[in-house]
Amino acid sequence: MIRKALLSLPARFLVPLLFGVAALLAVAVNYRLLVEQYAETILFSEQKRLREHLRIEQSRLQLEWVRGNRLQAQRLISELPLLSGITHAWLVDGAGSIVAALSGAETGQPLSGIPSEQAPSLRAGMPPEAFAWHPDIRIRAIPGEQALLGEVGIRPDLVLRLRLDLTPALAERSALGQAHLLRHAGLIVVLTLLLGGLLHVLWFRRAAHLTATAIAMSKGDLDLRAHLRGGDELAAIGAALDSLAANQQRYQAELRQLLRKLETLANASPVLFWSSRPDMSCKWFNQRWLDFTGRTLEQEQGHGWLENIHPEDAERFWTLYARAFAAREAFFLEHRLRRHDGEYRWLLNQAMPRYDADGHFLGYIGSCLDISEQTQLHRRLADSEAYYRYLFEHNPAPMLIFDREELRLMSVNEAFLEHYGYSRAEAQQLNLTDLYPASEQPAVLSLARDLTFDGEWHHRKKNGDFIDVVTHAHDLVYAERGCRVMVIGDITERKRAELILYQRNRELERFNVASVDRELAMIDLKRRINALAEQLGQSPPYDLSFTESGIDRSESGPSS
């Protein structure tokens, strides 16, 4: 929580605050170090002073004890508090009894009988043995207290023990060191203030100016510049911001120029353009759209443009439009849009989603193309196709449509099914070559893809009978494939009649030849009779003048 609050502060406030905290910590650490230093100094000096007192008292007590003057020895013990810091003193004999003490009530009592509640820490600092004579001076610190316990042997059966309180000496030394401590603390505070002011002048004020410049640039004020001098990081950042702003201005100018070009192209195009927002409302239409509808941009924006869609197409359009938006997918559909003159025109509306550089959905951009003429043409073609389909299905002559590449039958009419005996499903499983005898199939394969496929052929019915046919084929597109439609004429009966006629003609020709030969023989016989009659001097009985020219040719013919 505290960390979050600190990080939310501006740097110009946070850094001085951190400096202040650091200064306080420095003062506290300095105070702690000084106190420890004072304690070590006092401990050393007081140990030295206590050692000197113990040496002096050792000599004085030894002298008085040799003289046998115990009262004087007790008086010397009672005068010890006159020395600064001594709070307890005991002169203990070899039996552990107190011979002399600062308190007369303790005299004659065993040292171990001192109530612990009066000086618990002192009892804790006492050596475990009640009496430990040693000619040397011993000094130890009392645990938990700022005090020393000194001990020195007066005689082999007599020991002096003193407690020296260090608190007065420490208080006096601390009082003397407060001025020094205050000087150090003041120096640290002054240095902190100077450093904070220097940072404010050299860094934070420039950083605040740089921050304000960056914020203004982010809001679109790209004419503003930082103009920071120097060679530090802030100057480098300022130069980078200035360069970024200049580049951004250039890019925006280029973008505006490009947008003007695109808008000019969009307005000059015969296509109607529109764009929408992510909430499905439209925000832009090109001039061609506005000219087409005769409405203003403000009237078309939002959902106003939907008012121009034909009522019969509105629900279908909105359903597809909403579904495409939900799926973020491209869509296209044909619908009618009211023109400025009130006429509804058929449009092909195509749109696709738009995304920014980070992949965020921005809406749709779409284009509409007037396809009214194409729609009418398609309708006429559809009507024409239905008409020719009717002619195809109801033509009395068998007809079929086959694929030019695969030679597969694509469609047949009712006359074909009736004449050839196939069902429609069976007929659509046939290839064109299945209708021809094996002898004609190579020719069919070579001619079926040519433009000249008309002629007389033989076709096989489902029952295996062959019929004579004459075919006429023409190219067409059927089911988006290159095909041919074939009209079939059954000439089997005609062929049979032609054969009978041919045979009759042959017989007649043979009969005619026999009649001519017989007539010629009679004419020759009559000519001989006439010649014989002339020899006999009689008139020729037969008039053969009608055969003069023909007889001459016939006679000249065989003779030649």
PDB file of C-alpha atoms in Angstrom, residues 367-492:
ATOM      1  CA  SER A 367     -18.715  -0.665 -51.928  1.00  0.00           C
ATOM      2  CA  CYS A 368     -21.940  -0.739 -53.912  1.00  0.00           C
ATOM      3  CA  LEU A 369     -22.165  -1.212 -57.668  1.00  0.00           C
ATOM      4  CA  ASP A 370     -25.341  -0.474 -59.645  1.00  0.00           C
ATOM      5  CA  ILE A 371     -26.272  -3.769 -61.318  1.00  0.00           C
ATOM      6  CA  SER A 372     -29.811  -2.918 -62.378  1.00  0.00           C
ATOM      7  CA  GLU A 373     -29.065  -3.476 -66.088  1.00  0.00           C
ATOM      8  CA  GLN A 374     -27.262  -6.741 -65.367  1.00  0.00           C
ATOM      9  CA  THR A 375     -30.133  -7.864 -63.166  1.00  0.00           C
ATOM     10  CA  GLN A 376     -32.645  -7.152 -65.918  1.00  0.00           C
ATOM     11  CA  LEU A 377     -30.413  -8.914 -68.417  1.00  0.00           C
ATOM     12  CA  HIS A 378     -30.114 -11.929 -66.130  1.00  0.00           C
ATOM     13  CA  ARG A 379     -33.849 -12.004 -65.779  1.00  0.00           C
ATOM     14  CA  ARG A 380     -34.317 -11.897 -69.526  1.00  0.00           C
ATOM     15  CA  LEU A 381     -31.714 -14.597 -69.887  1.00  0.00           C
ATOM     16  CA  ALA A 382     -33.459 -16.637 -67.236  1.00  0.00           C
ATOM     17  CA  ASP A 383     -36.774 -16.203 -69.055  1.00  0.00           C
ATOM     18  CA  SER A 384     -35.073 -17.072 -72.339  1.00  0.00           C
ATOM     19  CA  GLU A 385     -33.430 -20.087 -70.793  1.00  0.00           C
ATOM     20  CA  ALA A 386     -36.766 -21.242 -69.427  1.00  0.00           C
ATOM     21  CA  TYR A 387     -38.297 -20.753 -72.870  1.00  0.00           C
ATOM     22  CA  TYR A 388     -35.575 -22.727 -74.632  1.00  0.00           C
ATOM     23  CA  ARG A 389     -35.700 -25.320 -71.902  1.00  0.00           C
ATOM     24  CA  TYR A 390     -39.374 -25.742 -72.638  1.00  0.00           C
ATOM     25  CA  LEU A 391     -38.631 -26.101 -76.352  1.00  0.00           C
ATOM     26  CA  PHE A 392     -35.927 -28.606 -75.565  1.00  0.00           C
ATOM     27  CA  GLU A 393     -38.090 -30.748 -73.313  1.00  0.00           C
ATOM     28  CA  HIS A 394     -41.170 -30.664 -75.574  1.00  0.00           C
ATOM     29  CA  ASN A 395     -39.463 -30.930 -78.959  1.00  0.00           C
ATOM     30  CA  PRO A 396     -40.881 -33.964 -80.850  1.00  0.00           C
ATOM     31  CA  ALA A 397     -37.406 -34.757 -82.181  1.00  0.00           C
ATOM     32  CA  PRO A 398     -34.981 -36.557 -79.849  1.00  0.00           C
ATOM     33  CA  MET A 399     -32.427 -34.101 -78.421  1.00  0.00           C
ATOM     34  CA  LEU A 400     -29.430 -34.462 -76.149  1.00  0.00           C
ATOM     35  CA  ILE A 401     -26.678 -32.271 -74.647  1.00  0.00           C
ATOM     36  CA  PHE A 402     -23.205 -33.756 -74.238  1.00  0.00           C
ATOM     37  CA  ASP A 403     -19.929 -32.504 -72.739  1.00  0.00           C
ATOM     38  CA  ARG A 404     -17.429 -31.773 -75.497  1.00  0.00           C
ATOM     39  CA  GLU A 405     -14.450 -32.903 -73.400  1.00  0.00           C
ATOM     40  CA  GLU A 406     -15.815 -35.967 -71.622  1.00  0.00           C
ATOM     41  CA  LEU A 407     -18.551 -36.812 -74.194  1.00  0.00           C
ATOM     42  CA  ARG A 408     -20.850 -37.485 -71.232  1.00  0.00           C
ATOM     43  CA  LEU A 409     -24.571 -36.920 -71.760  1.00  0.00           C
ATOM     44  CA  MET A 410     -25.556 -33.909 -69.638  1.00  0.00           C
ATOM     45  CA  SER A 411     -29.276 -33.820 -70.465  1.00  0.00           C
ATOM     46  CA  VAL A 412     -31.852 -35.459 -72.774  1.00  0.00           C
ATOM     47  CA  ASN A 413     -35.433 -34.550 -73.618  1.00  0.00           C
ATOM     48  CA  GLU A 414     -38.581 -36.641 -73.299  1.00  0.00           C
ATOM     49  CA  ALA A 415     -38.577 -37.547 -76.995  1.00  0.00           C
ATOM     50  CA  PHE A 416     -35.106 -39.082 -76.613  1.00  0.00           C
ATOM     51  CA  LEU A 417     -36.206 -41.155 -73.607  1.00  0.00           C
ATOM     52  CA  GLU A 418     -39.319 -42.333 -75.417  1.00  0.00           C
ATOM     53  CA  HIS A 419     -37.553 -43.081 -78.711  1.00  0.00           C
ATOM     54  CA  TYR A 420     -34.482 -44.821 -77.260  1.00  0.00           C
ATOM     55  CA  GLY A 421     -36.162 -46.598 -74.332  1.00  0.00           C
ATOM     56  CA  TYR A 422     -33.941 -45.255 -71.534  1.00  0.00           C
ATOM     57  CA  SER A 423     -34.978 -43.718 -68.246  1.00  0.00           C
ATOM     58  CA  ARG A 424     -33.585 -40.264 -67.459  1.00  0.00           C
ATOM     59  CA  ALA A 425     -31.190 -41.616 -64.825  1.00  0.00           C
ATOM     60  CA  GLU A 426     -29.918 -44.277 -67.275  1.00  0.00           C
ATOM     61  CA  ALA A 427     -29.507 -41.738 -70.040  1.00  0.00           C
ATOM     62  CA  GLN A 428     -27.374 -39.440 -67.859  1.00  0.00           C
ATOM     63  CA  GLN A 429     -24.979 -42.335 -67.196  1.00  0.00           C
ATOM     64  CA  LEU A 430     -24.283 -42.786 -70.934  1.00  0.00           C
ATOM     65  CA  ASN A 431     -21.444 -41.455 -73.021  1.00  0.00           C
ATOM     66  CA  LEU A 432     -22.069 -40.274 -76.536  1.00  0.00           C
ATOM     67  CA  THR A 433     -20.112 -43.209 -77.963  1.00  0.00           C
ATOM     68  CA  ASP A 434     -22.489 -45.653 -76.235  1.00  0.00           C
ATOM     69  CA  LEU A 435     -25.118 -44.741 -78.853  1.00  0.00           C
ATOM     70  CA  TYR A 436     -22.924 -45.705 -81.837  1.00  0.00           C
ATOM     71  CA  PRO A 437     -21.842 -49.096 -83.143  1.00  0.00           C
ATOM     72  CA  ALA A 438     -18.191 -50.041 -82.638  1.00  0.00           C
ATOM     73  CA  SER A 439     -17.408 -49.383 -86.314  1.00  0.00           C
ATOM     74  CA  GLU A 440     -18.436 -45.732 -86.044  1.00  0.00           C
ATOM     75  CA  GLN A 441     -17.037 -44.940 -82.572  1.00  0.00           C
ATOM     76  CA  PRO A 442     -13.518 -43.920 -83.811  1.00  0.00           C
ATOM     77  CA  ALA A 443     -15.077 -41.457 -86.212  1.00  0.00           C
ATOM     78  CA  VAL A 444     -17.352 -40.140 -83.463  1.00  0.00           C
ATOM     79  CA  LEU A 445     -14.373 -39.622 -81.119  1.00  0.00           C
ATOM     80  CA  SER A 446     -12.496 -37.656 -83.780  1.00  0.00           C
ATOM     81  CA  LEU A 447     -15.467 -35.560 -84.945  1.00  0.00           C
ATOM     82  CA  ALA A 448     -17.352 -34.980 -81.685  1.00  0.00           C
ATOM     83  CA  ARG A 449     -15.056 -32.083 -80.656  1.00  0.00           C
ATOM     84  CA  ASP A 450     -15.030 -30.541 -84.165  1.00  0.00           C
ATOM     85  CA  LEU A 451     -17.446 -27.942 -85.385  1.00  0.00           C
ATOM     86  CA  THR A 452     -18.725 -30.208 -88.200  1.00  0.00           C
ATOM     87  CA  PHE A 453     -20.545 -33.102 -86.631  1.00  0.00           C
ATOM     88  CA  ASP A 454     -23.631 -33.120 -88.818  1.00  0.00           C
ATOM     89  CA  GLY A 455     -24.353 -36.216 -90.945  1.00  0.00           C
ATOM     90  CA  GLU A 456     -25.987 -39.620 -91.084  1.00  0.00           C
ATOM     91  CA  TRP A 457     -25.088 -42.229 -88.467  1.00  0.00           C
ATOM     92  CA  HIS A 458     -26.362 -45.362 -86.829  1.00  0.00           C
ATOM     93  CA  HIS A 459     -27.642 -45.293 -83.236  1.00  0.00           C
ATOM     94  CA  ARG A 460     -28.284 -48.176 -80.878  1.00  0.00           C
ATOM     95  CA  LYS A 461     -31.411 -48.207 -78.758  1.00  0.00           C
ATOM     96  CA  LYS A 462     -31.586 -49.672 -75.258  1.00  0.00           C
ATOM     97  CA  ASN A 463     -33.027 -52.932 -76.682  1.00  0.00           C
ATOM     98  CA  GLY A 464     -30.047 -53.276 -79.036  1.00  0.00           C
ATOM     99  CA  ASP A 465     -31.833 -52.305 -82.274  1.00  0.00           C
ATOM    100  CA  PHE A 466     -29.954 -49.970 -84.582  1.00  0.00           C
ATOM    101  CA  ILE A 467     -31.649 -47.089 -86.313  1.00  0.00           C
ATOM    102  CA  ASP A 468     -30.504 -44.736 -89.040  1.00  0.00           C
ATOM    103  CA  VAL A 469     -30.279 -41.138 -87.871  1.00  0.00           C
ATOM    104  CA  VAL A 470     -29.255 -37.761 -89.172  1.00  0.00           C
ATOM    105  CA  THR A 471     -27.766 -35.413 -86.552  1.00  0.00           C
ATOM    106  CA  HIS A 472     -27.246 -31.679 -86.272  1.00  0.00           C
ATOM    107  CA  ALA A 473     -25.066 -30.314 -83.427  1.00  0.00           C
ATOM    108  CA  HIS A 474     -24.375 -26.807 -82.136  1.00  0.00           C
ATOM    109  CA  ASP A 475     -22.136 -25.466 -79.365  1.00  0.00           C
ATOM    110  CA  LEU A 476     -23.537 -24.018 -76.142  1.00  0.00           C
ATOM    111  CA  VAL A 477     -22.616 -23.475 -72.489  1.00  0.00           C
ATOM    112  CA  TYR A 478     -24.521 -25.763 -70.150  1.00  0.00           C
ATOM    113  CA  ALA A 479     -23.902 -26.033 -66.397  1.00  0.00           C
ATOM    114  CA  GLU A 480     -20.885 -23.740 -66.875  1.00  0.00           C
ATOM    115  CA  ARG A 481     -19.230 -26.258 -69.199  1.00  0.00           C
ATOM    116  CA  GLY A 482     -18.564 -26.308 -72.922  1.00  0.00           C
ATOM    117  CA  CYS A 483     -21.206 -28.581 -74.412  1.00  0.00           C
ATOM    118  CA  ARG A 484     -23.092 -29.337 -77.601  1.00  0.00           C
ATOM    119  CA  VAL A 485     -26.767 -29.780 -78.228  1.00  0.00           C
ATOM    120  CA  MET A 486     -27.645 -32.465 -80.791  1.00  0.00           C
ATOM    121  CA  VAL A 487     -30.940 -32.769 -82.669  1.00  0.00           C
ATOM    122  CA  ILE A 488     -31.562 -36.343 -83.900  1.00  0.00           C
ATOM    123  CA  GLY A 489     -33.769 -37.285 -86.819  1.00  0.00           C
ATOM    124  CA  ASP A 490     -34.760 -40.947 -87.222  1.00  0.00           C
ATOM    125  CA  ILE A 491     -34.480 -41.734 -90.977  1.00  0.00           C
ATOM    126  CA  THR A 492     -34.823 -45.488 -90.655  1.00  0.00           C
TER     127      THR A 492
END
